PDB file of C-alpha atoms in Angstrom:
ATOM      1  CA  MET A  21       9.560   0.401 -14.476  1.00 96.00           C
ATOM      2  CA  ILE A  22       9.715  -1.421 -11.149  1.00 98.00           C
ATOM      3  CA  TYR A  23       9.486   0.687  -7.995  1.00 98.00           C
ATOM      4  CA  ILE A  24      10.259  -0.888  -4.618  1.00 98.00           C
ATOM      5  CA  GLY A  25       9.784   0.538  -1.127  1.00 97.00           C
ATOM      6  CA  VAL A  26       8.115  -0.112   2.215  1.00 97.00           C
ATOM      7  CA  THR A  27       5.024   0.916   4.163  1.00 94.00           C
ATOM      8  CA  GLY A  28       5.843   4.051   6.155  1.00 91.00           C
ATOM      9  CA  TRP A  29       9.237   5.539   6.814  1.00 93.00           C
ATOM     10  CA  GLY A  30       9.281   5.921  10.585  1.00 87.00           C
ATOM     11  CA  ASP A  31      10.561   2.625  11.958  1.00 84.00           C
ATOM     12  CA  HIS A  32      13.280   1.188   9.745  1.00 85.00           C
ATOM     13  CA  GLU A  33      16.337   1.268  11.980  1.00 83.00           C
ATOM     14  CA  SER A  34      18.401  -0.748   9.502  1.00 87.00           C
ATOM     15  CA  ILE A  35      18.399   2.383   7.311  1.00 87.00           C
ATOM     16  CA  TYR A  36      19.019   5.207   9.755  1.00 82.00           C
ATOM     17  CA  GLY A  37      19.723   3.621  13.120  1.00 77.00           C
ATOM     18  CA  THR A  38      18.239   5.139  16.264  1.00 73.00           C
ATOM     19  CA  LYS A  39      19.879   8.569  16.247  1.00 76.00           C
ATOM     20  CA  ILE A  40      17.914  10.208  13.432  1.00 82.00           C
ATOM     21  CA  ALA A  41      14.984  12.293  14.689  1.00 85.00           C
ATOM     22  CA  SER A  42      11.549  11.254  13.460  1.00 84.00           C
ATOM     23  CA  ARG A  43      11.118  14.519  11.546  1.00 86.00           C
ATOM     24  CA  ASP A  44      14.240  13.776   9.464  1.00 87.00           C
ATOM     25  CA  ARG A  45      13.620  10.124   8.641  1.00 92.00           C
ATOM     26  CA  LEU A  46      11.795  10.574   5.339  1.00 94.00           C
ATOM     27  CA  GLN A  47      14.776  12.427   3.872  1.00 93.00           C
ATOM     28  CA  VAL A  48      17.075   9.541   4.828  1.00 92.00           C
ATOM     29  CA  TYR A  49      14.535   6.982   3.628  1.00 95.00           C
ATOM     30  CA  ALA A  50      14.462   8.673   0.196  1.00 95.00           C
ATOM     31  CA  GLU A  51      18.187   7.986  -0.119  1.00 94.00           C
ATOM     32  CA  HIS A  52      17.331   4.278  -0.358  1.00 95.00           C
ATOM     33  CA  PHE A  53      13.913   3.905  -1.992  1.00 97.00           C
ATOM     34  CA  PRO A  54      11.913   5.704  -4.734  1.00 98.00           C
ATOM     35  CA  ILE A  55       8.431   5.120  -3.279  1.00 98.00           C
ATOM     36  CA  VAL A  56       6.679   4.873   0.080  1.00 98.00           C
ATOM     37  CA  GLU A  57       3.213   4.033   1.349  1.00 98.00           C
ATOM     38  CA  VAL A  58       1.629   6.717   3.547  1.00 97.00           C
ATOM     39  CA  ASP A  59      -0.203   4.606   6.102  1.00 94.00           C
ATOM     40  CA  THR A  60      -0.904   7.517   8.469  1.00 94.00           C
ATOM     41  CA  ALA A  61      -3.597   8.646   6.017  1.00 95.00           C
ATOM     42  CA  PHE A  62      -5.612   5.578   7.012  1.00 93.00           C
ATOM     43  CA  TYR A  63      -5.945   6.711  10.612  1.00 91.00           C
ATOM     44  CA  ALA A  64      -6.700  10.377   9.903  1.00 92.00           C
ATOM     45  CA  ILE A  65      -7.048  12.572   6.838  1.00 94.00           C
ATOM     46  CA  GLN A  66      -3.722  14.366   6.886  1.00 95.00           C
ATOM     47  CA  PRO A  67      -3.470  18.161   6.961  1.00 95.00           C
ATOM     48  CA  LYS A  68      -1.876  19.666   3.882  1.00 95.00           C
ATOM     49  CA  ARG A  69       1.052  20.972   5.906  1.00 96.00           C
ATOM     50  CA  ASN A  70       2.172  17.363   6.389  1.00 96.00           C
ATOM     51  CA  SER A  71       2.038  16.354   2.738  1.00 96.00           C
ATOM     52  CA  LEU A  72       3.640  19.656   1.712  1.00 97.00           C
ATOM     53  CA  LYS A  73       6.540  18.878   4.046  1.00 96.00           C
ATOM     54  CA  TRP A  74       6.867  15.332   2.722  1.00 97.00           C
ATOM     55  CA  VAL A  75       6.768  16.480  -0.887  1.00 97.00           C
ATOM     56  CA  LYS A  76       9.533  19.009  -0.236  1.00 97.00           C
ATOM     57  CA  GLU A  77      11.722  16.450   1.524  1.00 95.00           C
ATOM     58  CA  THR A  78      11.819  14.008  -1.393  1.00 97.00           C
ATOM     59  CA  PRO A  79      13.367  14.024  -4.898  1.00 96.00           C
ATOM     60  CA  ASP A  80      11.302  15.162  -7.893  1.00 95.00           C
ATOM     61  CA  SER A  81      10.819  11.567  -9.070  1.00 96.00           C
ATOM     62  CA  PHE A  82       9.718  10.222  -5.673  1.00 98.00           C
ATOM     63  CA  LYS A  83       6.187   8.769  -5.505  1.00 98.00           C
ATOM     64  CA  PHE A  84       3.682   8.302  -2.677  1.00 98.00           C
ATOM     65  CA  ILE A  85       1.080   5.553  -2.373  1.00 98.00           C
ATOM     66  CA  VAL A  86      -1.497   7.052  -0.019  1.00 98.00           C
ATOM     67  CA  LYS A  87      -3.870   4.787   1.910  1.00 98.00           C
ATOM     68  CA  ALA A  88      -7.550   5.652   1.882  1.00 97.00           C
ATOM     69  CA  TYR A  89      -8.923   6.942   5.170  1.00 96.00           C
ATOM     70  CA  GLN A  90     -10.631   4.306   7.330  1.00 93.00           C
ATOM     71  CA  GLY A  91     -13.934   6.170   7.113  1.00 93.00           C
ATOM     72  CA  MET A  92     -13.890   5.474   3.364  1.00 95.00           C
ATOM     73  CA  THR A  93     -13.330   1.716   3.658  1.00 95.00           C
ATOM     74  CA  GLY A  94     -15.636   0.695   6.509  1.00 84.00           C
ATOM     75  CA  HIS A  95     -12.974   0.278   9.193  1.00 73.00           C
ATOM     76  CA  GLN A  96     -14.172   3.320  11.158  1.00 67.00           C
ATOM     77  CA  ARG A  97     -15.533   2.607  14.635  1.00 66.00           C
ATOM     78  CA  GLY A  98     -16.938   5.069  17.140  1.00 65.00           C
ATOM     79  CA  GLU A  99     -17.724   8.710  16.514  1.00 71.00           C
ATOM     80  CA  GLN A 100     -17.253   9.944  12.949  1.00 73.00           C
ATOM     81  CA  PRO A 101     -15.788  13.472  12.637  1.00 77.00           C
ATOM     82  CA  TYR A 102     -17.532  14.059   9.296  1.00 80.00           C
ATOM     83  CA  LYS A 103     -21.227  14.560   8.555  1.00 81.00           C
ATOM     84  CA  SER A 104     -21.419  12.297   5.507  1.00 89.00           C
ATOM     85  CA  LYS A 105     -19.459   9.996   3.228  1.00 91.00           C
ATOM     86  CA  GLU A 106     -19.456  12.728   0.601  1.00 94.00           C
ATOM     87  CA  GLU A 107     -17.808  15.103   3.051  1.00 95.00           C
ATOM     88  CA  ILE A 108     -15.182  12.503   3.914  1.00 95.00           C
ATOM     89  CA  PHE A 109     -14.259  12.013   0.267  1.00 96.00           C
ATOM     90  CA  GLU A 110     -14.153  15.764  -0.382  1.00 96.00           C
ATOM     91  CA  ALA A 111     -11.809  16.328   2.567  1.00 96.00           C
ATOM     92  CA  TYR A 112      -9.632  13.385   1.594  1.00 97.00           C
ATOM     93  CA  ILE A 113      -9.306  14.401  -2.048  1.00 97.00           C
ATOM     94  CA  ASP A 114      -8.427  17.938  -0.985  1.00 97.00           C
ATOM     95  CA  SER A 115      -5.648  16.538   1.227  1.00 97.00           C
ATOM     96  CA  LEU A 116      -4.051  14.952  -1.859  1.00 98.00           C
ATOM     97  CA  THR A 117      -3.501  18.292  -3.607  1.00 97.00           C
ATOM     98  CA  PRO A 118       0.184  18.714  -2.622  1.00 97.00           C
ATOM     99  CA  TYR A 119       1.069  15.275  -4.001  1.00 98.00           C
ATOM    100  CA  GLN A 120      -0.795  15.928  -7.223  1.00 98.00           C
ATOM    101  CA  GLU A 121       0.665  19.380  -7.790  1.00 97.00           C
ATOM    102  CA  ALA A 122       4.173  17.949  -7.357  1.00 97.00           C
ATOM    103  CA  ASN A 123       3.367  14.967  -9.625  1.00 98.00           C
ATOM    104  CA  LYS A 124       4.215  12.644  -6.738  1.00 98.00           C
ATOM    105  CA  LEU A 125       0.955  10.733  -6.265  1.00 98.00           C
ATOM    106  CA  ALA A 126       1.376   7.189  -7.550  1.00 98.00           C
ATOM    107  CA  MET A 127      -2.079   6.067  -6.425  1.00 98.00           C
ATOM    108  CA  VAL A 128      -4.531   5.863  -3.544  1.00 98.00           C
ATOM    109  CA  LEU A 129      -4.901   2.435  -1.932  1.00 98.00           C
ATOM    110  CA  PHE A 130      -8.352   1.298  -0.824  1.00 98.00           C
ATOM    111  CA  GLN A 131      -7.835  -1.637   1.534  1.00 97.00           C
ATOM    112  CA  PHE A 132     -11.136  -3.133   2.637  1.00 96.00           C
ATOM    113  CA  PRO A 133     -11.619  -5.109   5.884  1.00 93.00           C
ATOM    114  CA  PRO A 134     -12.155  -8.869   6.304  1.00 92.00           C
ATOM    115  CA  TRP A 135     -15.910  -8.388   6.760  1.00 92.00           C
ATOM    116  CA  PHE A 136     -16.254  -6.661   3.350  1.00 95.00           C
ATOM    117  CA  GLN A 137     -17.715  -9.595   1.418  1.00 95.00           C
ATOM    118  CA  CYS A 138     -18.470 -10.051  -2.253  1.00 96.00           C
ATOM    119  CA  VAL A 139     -22.128  -9.052  -2.216  1.00 96.00           C
ATOM    120  CA  LYS A 140     -24.154  -6.717  -4.441  1.00 96.00           C
ATOM    121  CA  GLU A 141     -24.241  -3.777  -2.021  1.00 96.00           C
ATOM    122  CA  ASN A 142     -20.459  -3.832  -1.666  1.00 97.00           C
ATOM    123  CA  VAL A 143     -19.964  -4.013  -5.418  1.00 97.00           C
ATOM    124  CA  GLU A 144     -22.175  -0.932  -5.707  1.00 97.00           C
ATOM    125  CA  TYR A 145     -20.190   0.810  -2.986  1.00 97.00           C
ATOM    126  CA  LEU A 146     -16.942   0.139  -4.865  1.00 98.00           C
ATOM    127  CA  ARG A 147     -18.495   1.646  -7.979  1.00 97.00           C
ATOM    128  CA  TRP A 148     -19.566   4.701  -5.956  1.00 97.00           C
ATOM    129  CA  CYS A 149     -16.070   5.090  -4.437  1.00 97.00           C
ATOM    130  CA  LYS A 150     -14.468   5.032  -7.866  1.00 97.00           C
ATOM    131  CA  GLN A 151     -16.856   7.739  -9.063  1.00 97.00           C
ATOM    132  CA  GLN A 152     -16.030   9.923  -6.063  1.00 97.00           C
ATOM    133  CA  MET A 153     -12.296   9.615  -6.737  1.00 97.00           C
ATOM    134  CA  ARG A 154     -12.786  10.781 -10.329  1.00 93.00           C
ATOM    135  CA  ASP A 155      -9.525  10.493 -12.314  1.00 94.00           C
ATOM    136  CA  ILE A 156      -7.241   9.827  -9.330  1.00 98.00           C
ATOM    137  CA  PRO A 157      -5.461   6.444  -9.745  1.00 98.00           C
ATOM    138  CA  VAL A 158      -6.915   4.019  -7.194  1.00 98.00           C
ATOM    139  CA  ALA A 159      -5.786   0.534  -6.169  1.00 98.00           C
ATOM    140  CA  LEU A 160      -8.016  -2.060  -4.561  1.00 98.00           C
ATOM    141  CA  GLU A 161      -7.019  -4.620  -1.918  1.00 98.00           C
ATOM    142  CA  PHE A 162      -9.451  -7.109  -0.417  1.00 97.00           C
ATOM    143  CA  ARG A 163      -9.155  -8.995   2.862  1.00 94.00           C
ATOM    144  CA  ASN A 164     -12.156 -11.275   2.362  1.00 94.00           C
ATOM    145  CA  ARG A 165     -11.613 -14.436   0.334  1.00 95.00           C
ATOM    146  CA  SER A 166     -15.086 -14.422  -1.219  1.00 96.00           C
ATOM    147  CA  TRP A 167     -13.930 -11.951  -3.902  1.00 97.00           C
ATOM    148  CA  PHE A 168     -11.506 -14.561  -5.195  1.00 97.00           C
ATOM    149  CA  SER A 169     -13.570 -17.683  -4.699  1.00 94.00           C
ATOM    150  CA  GLU A 170     -13.867 -19.999  -7.678  1.00 93.00           C
ATOM    151  CA  LYS A 171     -17.282 -18.506  -8.377  1.00 94.00           C
ATOM    152  CA  PHE A 172     -16.253 -14.841  -8.359  1.00 96.00           C
ATOM    153  CA  THR A 173     -12.541 -14.534  -9.303  1.00 97.00           C
ATOM    154  CA  ASP A 174     -13.074 -13.828 -13.003  1.00 97.00           C
ATOM    155  CA  LYS A 175     -15.979 -11.493 -12.272  1.00 97.00           C
ATOM    156  CA  THR A 176     -13.987  -9.599  -9.653  1.00 97.00           C
ATOM    157  CA  LEU A 177     -11.060  -9.050 -12.010  1.00 98.00           C
ATOM    158  CA  ALA A 178     -13.361  -8.066 -14.872  1.00 98.00           C
ATOM    159  CA  PHE A 179     -15.169  -5.598 -12.615  1.00 97.00           C
ATOM    160  CA  MET A 180     -11.891  -4.019 -11.453  1.00 98.00           C
ATOM    161  CA  LYS A 181     -10.718  -3.702 -15.042  1.00 97.00           C
ATOM    162  CA  SER A 182     -13.944  -2.189 -16.348  1.00 97.00           C
ATOM    163  CA  GLU A 183     -14.243   0.258 -13.452  1.00 97.00           C
ATOM    164  CA  GLY A 184     -10.602   1.352 -13.613  1.00 97.00           C
ATOM    165  CA  TRP A 185      -9.307  -0.134 -10.342  1.00 98.00           C
ATOM    166  CA  ILE A 186      -5.610  -1.020 -10.089  1.00 98.00           C
ATOM    167  CA  HIS A 187      -5.259  -4.561  -8.766  1.00 98.00           C
ATOM    168  CA  CYS A 188      -3.349  -4.730  -5.486  1.00 98.00           C
ATOM    169  CA  ILE A 189      -1.766  -8.173  -5.633  1.00 98.00           C
ATOM    170  CA  VAL A 190      -0.778  -9.528  -2.227  1.00 98.00           C
ATOM    171  CA  ASP A 191       1.569 -12.018  -0.682  1.00 97.00           C
ATOM    172  CA  GLU A 192       0.073 -12.963   2.678  1.00 94.00           C
ATOM    173  CA  PRO A 193      -0.647 -16.001   4.861  1.00 92.00           C
ATOM    174  CA  GLN A 194      -3.399 -18.271   3.635  1.00 89.00           C
ATOM    175  CA  ALA A 195      -5.458 -18.180   6.794  1.00 82.00           C
ATOM    176  CA  GLY A 196      -9.085 -18.736   5.894  1.00 83.00           C
ATOM    177  CA  GLU A 197     -11.789 -16.234   4.967  1.00 84.00           C
ATOM    178  CA  GLY A 198      -9.807 -13.263   6.328  1.00 82.00           C
ATOM    179  CA  SER A 199      -7.048 -13.627   3.755  1.00 88.00           C
ATOM    180  CA  ILE A 200      -6.894 -13.773  -0.023  1.00 94.00           C
ATOM    181  CA  PRO A 201      -4.757 -15.776  -2.450  1.00 96.00           C
ATOM    182  CA  THR A 202      -2.059 -14.343  -4.665  1.00 97.00           C
ATOM    183  CA  ILE A 203      -3.759 -13.608  -7.993  1.00 97.00           C
ATOM    184  CA  LEU A 204      -1.085 -12.706 -10.532  1.00 97.00           C
ATOM    185  CA  GLN A 205      -3.336 -10.810 -12.929  1.00 97.00           C
ATOM    186  CA  PRO A 206      -3.066  -7.042 -13.458  1.00 98.00           C
ATOM    187  CA  THR A 207      -6.235  -5.098 -14.186  1.00 98.00           C
ATOM    188  CA  SER A 208      -4.442  -2.014 -15.505  1.00 97.00           C
ATOM    189  CA  SER A 209      -1.921  -1.868 -18.335  1.00 96.00           C
ATOM    190  CA  SER A 210      -0.285   1.170 -16.729  1.00 97.00           C
ATOM    191  CA  LYS A 211       0.041   0.344 -13.009  1.00 98.00           C
ATOM    192  CA  THR A 212       0.004  -2.642 -10.674  1.00 98.00           C
ATOM    193  CA  LEU A 213       0.545  -2.629  -6.912  1.00 98.00           C
ATOM    194  CA  ILE A 214       2.051  -5.516  -4.922  1.00 98.00           C
ATOM    195  CA  ARG A 215       1.980  -5.566  -1.113  1.00 98.00           C
ATOM    196  CA  MET A 216       4.213  -8.049   0.700  1.00 98.00           C
ATOM    197  CA  HIS A 217       2.660  -8.816   4.091  1.00 95.00           C
ATOM    198  CA  GLY A 218       4.772 -11.827   5.052  1.00 93.00           C
ATOM    199  CA  ARG A 219       3.592 -15.380   5.642  1.00 93.00           C
ATOM    200  CA  ASN A 220       3.051 -15.596   9.395  1.00 87.00           C
ATOM    201  CA  VAL A 221      -0.073 -17.764   9.459  1.00 83.00           C
ATOM    202  CA  PHE A 222      -0.185 -17.997  13.245  1.00 79.00           C
ATOM    203  CA  GLY A 223       0.201 -14.245  13.634  1.00 77.00           C
ATOM    204  CA  TRP A 224      -2.396 -13.464  10.977  1.00 76.00           C
ATOM    205  CA  ASN A 225      -5.041 -15.517  12.744  1.00 71.00           C
ATOM    206  CA  LYS A 226      -4.105 -14.446  16.253  1.00 67.00           C
ATOM    207  CA  ALA A 227      -3.898 -10.733  15.528  1.00 52.00           C
ATOM    208  CA  THR A 228      -7.553  -9.842  15.948  1.00 53.00           C
ATOM    209  CA  ALA A 229      -7.521  -7.333  18.795  1.00 50.00           C
ATOM    210  CA  GLY A 230      -5.289  -5.461  21.199  1.00 52.00           C
ATOM    211  CA  ASP A 231      -2.593  -2.862  20.835  1.00 49.00           C
ATOM    212  CA  ASP A 232       0.074  -5.348  19.711  1.00 64.00           C
ATOM    213  CA  TRP A 233      -1.794  -6.879  16.756  1.00 60.00           C
ATOM    214  CA  ARG A 234       0.599  -5.356  14.223  1.00 62.00           C
ATOM    215  CA  ALA A 235       3.598  -6.732  16.090  1.00 70.00           C
ATOM    216  CA  VAL A 236       2.101 -10.206  15.752  1.00 76.00           C
ATOM    217  CA  ARG A 237       0.588 -10.128  12.269  1.00 76.00           C
ATOM    218  CA  PHE A 238       3.516  -8.785  10.258  1.00 80.00           C
ATOM    219  CA  LEU A 239       6.362 -10.580  12.015  1.00 83.00           C
ATOM    220  CA  TYR A 240       8.080 -12.317   9.121  1.00 91.00           C
ATOM    221  CA  GLN A 241      11.351 -12.334   7.200  1.00 94.00           C
ATOM    222  CA  TYR A 242      11.275 -13.470   3.571  1.00 96.00           C
ATOM    223  CA  ASN A 243      14.017 -15.919   2.681  1.00 97.00           C
ATOM    224  CA  GLU A 244      15.974 -15.819  -0.559  1.00 96.00           C
ATOM    225  CA  ASP A 245      13.990 -18.595  -2.241  1.00 97.00           C
ATOM    226  CA  GLU A 246      10.731 -16.755  -1.558  1.00 97.00           C
ATOM    227  CA  LEU A 247      12.152 -13.517  -2.935  1.00 98.00           C
ATOM    228  CA  ILE A 248      13.461 -15.272  -6.056  1.00 98.00           C
ATOM    229  CA  GLN A 249       9.987 -16.721  -6.611  1.00 97.00           C
ATOM    230  CA  TRP A 250       8.579 -13.199  -6.426  1.00 98.00           C
ATOM    231  CA  LYS A 251      11.308 -11.847  -8.678  1.00 98.00           C
ATOM    232  CA  ASN A 252      10.024 -14.181 -11.395  1.00 97.00           C
ATOM    233  CA  HIS A 253       6.422 -13.129 -10.722  1.00 98.00           C
ATOM    234  CA  ILE A 254       7.362  -9.460 -10.981  1.00 98.00           C
ATOM    235  CA  LEU A 255       9.171  -9.888 -14.290  1.00 97.00           C
ATOM    236  CA  GLN A 256       6.105 -11.601 -15.734  1.00 97.00           C
ATOM    237  CA  LEU A 257       3.756  -8.917 -14.394  1.00 98.00           C
ATOM    238  CA  GLU A 258       5.958  -6.201 -15.901  1.00 96.00           C
ATOM    239  CA  LYS A 259       5.140  -7.603 -19.342  1.00 96.00           C
ATOM    240  CA  GLN A 260       1.459  -6.875 -18.707  1.00 96.00           C
ATOM    241  CA  SER A 261       1.600  -3.622 -16.736  1.00 97.00           C
ATOM    242  CA  LYS A 262       3.955  -0.714 -17.464  1.00 97.00           C
ATOM    243  CA  ASP A 263       4.791   0.267 -13.866  1.00 98.00           C
ATOM    244  CA  ILE A 264       4.992  -2.178 -10.967  1.00 98.00           C
ATOM    245  CA  TYR A 265       4.933  -0.769  -7.423  1.00 98.00           C
ATOM    246  CA  ILE A 266       6.041  -3.123  -4.636  1.00 98.00           C
ATOM    247  CA  VAL A 267       5.842  -2.286  -0.930  1.00 98.00           C
ATOM    248  CA  PHE A 268       7.021  -4.545   1.875  1.00 98.00           C
ATOM    249  CA  ASN A 269       4.803  -4.501   4.955  1.00 95.00           C
ATOM    250  CA  ASN A 270       6.550  -7.220   6.998  1.00 94.00           C
ATOM    251  CA  ASN A 271       8.128  -4.881   9.503  1.00 90.00           C
ATOM    252  CA  SER A 272       7.133  -6.154  12.948  1.00 84.00           C
ATOM    253  CA  GLY A 273      10.689  -7.407  13.350  1.00 85.00           C
ATOM    254  CA  GLY A 274      12.311  -4.702  11.230  1.00 86.00           C
ATOM    255  CA  ASP A 275      12.597  -6.910   8.148  1.00 93.00           C
ATOM    256  CA  ALA A 276      10.758  -4.852   5.505  1.00 95.00           C
ATOM    257  CA  ALA A 277      13.585  -2.523   4.475  1.00 96.00           C
ATOM    258  CA  ASN A 278      16.145  -5.323   4.281  1.00 96.00           C
ATOM    259  CA  ASN A 279      13.831  -7.544   2.224  1.00 97.00           C
ATOM    260  CA  ALA A 280      13.047  -4.605  -0.077  1.00 97.00           C
ATOM    261  CA  LYS A 281      16.766  -4.030  -0.637  1.00 97.00           C
ATOM    262  CA  GLN A 282      17.261  -7.733  -1.325  1.00 97.00           C
ATOM    263  CA  MET A 283      14.554  -7.580  -3.974  1.00 98.00           C
ATOM    264  CA  ILE A 284      16.141  -4.530  -5.584  1.00 98.00           C
ATOM    265  CA  ALA A 285      19.448  -6.414  -5.764  1.00 97.00           C
ATOM    266  CA  LEU A 286      17.840  -9.592  -7.142  1.00 98.00           C
ATOM    267  CA  LEU A 287      16.193  -7.576  -9.920  1.00 97.00           C
ATOM    268  CA  GLY A 288      19.466  -5.756 -10.659  1.00 97.00           C
ATOM    269  CA  ILE A 289      17.860  -2.334 -10.238  1.00 96.00           C
ATOM    270  CA  GLU A 290      19.950   0.785  -9.693  1.00 95.00           C
ATOM    271  CA  TYR A 291      17.802   3.837  -9.023  1.00 95.00           C
ATOM    272  CA  ALA A 292      19.617   6.852 -10.447  1.00 89.00           C
ATOM    273  CA  ASP A 293      17.503   9.634  -8.941  1.00 88.00           C
ATOM    274  CA  LEU A 294      17.314   8.889  -5.226  1.00 92.00           C
ATOM    275  CA  ALA A 295      18.042  11.596  -2.676  1.00 84.00           C
ATOM    276  CA  PRO A 296      21.781  12.258  -2.324  1.00 84.00           C
ATOM    277  CA  ARG A 297      23.384  10.458   0.606  1.00 74.00           C
ATOM    278  CA  GLN A 298      24.268  12.700   3.527  1.00 64.00           C
ATOM    279  CA  LEU A 299      27.787  12.179   4.891  1.00 49.00           C
ATOM    280  CA  ASP A 300      28.008  11.713   8.658  1.00 49.00           C
ATOM    281  CA  LEU A 301      31.295  13.498   9.445  1.00 33.00           C
ATOM    282  CA  PHE A 302      31.035  13.032  13.170  1.00 34.00           C
TER     283      PHE A 302
END
């Protein structure tokens, strides 16, 4: 099965315009897509009341890809609100309970920063993270090219497969050590994640600091030829991995939802169990 959605549900005006209140946007989003990435979980471990609300607002078949908290992936800067890594993981896993009880957790995404290089201590940390997450499905995305250098590509993929990591395949600008190539090899026969970041090379390199880095980095609209290329990739990956999850992250200019819908159309997918469309009578 191929599932297509976007990262977050709060800023896709092409779906719900500007009149829908923020609190109601997930329900409208679920009329269009069967999955979503919860990126707010990266910035703070979410209280259960939030995930309970989100679970209730979506159809039974809807799935969430929840990002790992930044304190788990080495992005955290400044004061840490938890006493230890173990405490962070305990709190995070507890926050997933509503998704799990509703059978709506597709996976947790561990996205590591550009300074997370392929060295022994980081390999050991990945092994430790996987142990902490127990039987929860976990996907792994790198941002440092060393993991997929000629020397380490096969070893990286073999490690992910043996440790039970879902490969997060990316489409992103090829912009030096802080980006990785597209490696079309699943490491799980059950699930594969694809994240579509766009191909804004200038923005990827420039977006290093400041409040507007997202607006620069992910400003990109995929054209039809690029989407057709990915359609062919996806159909090949589906032969190797039962469920393919694809999220578009190129939303600085509001393009993610439209590109996701284009991909759904190109693949000829008709999702039968989306949320029912609400009629606007006024």
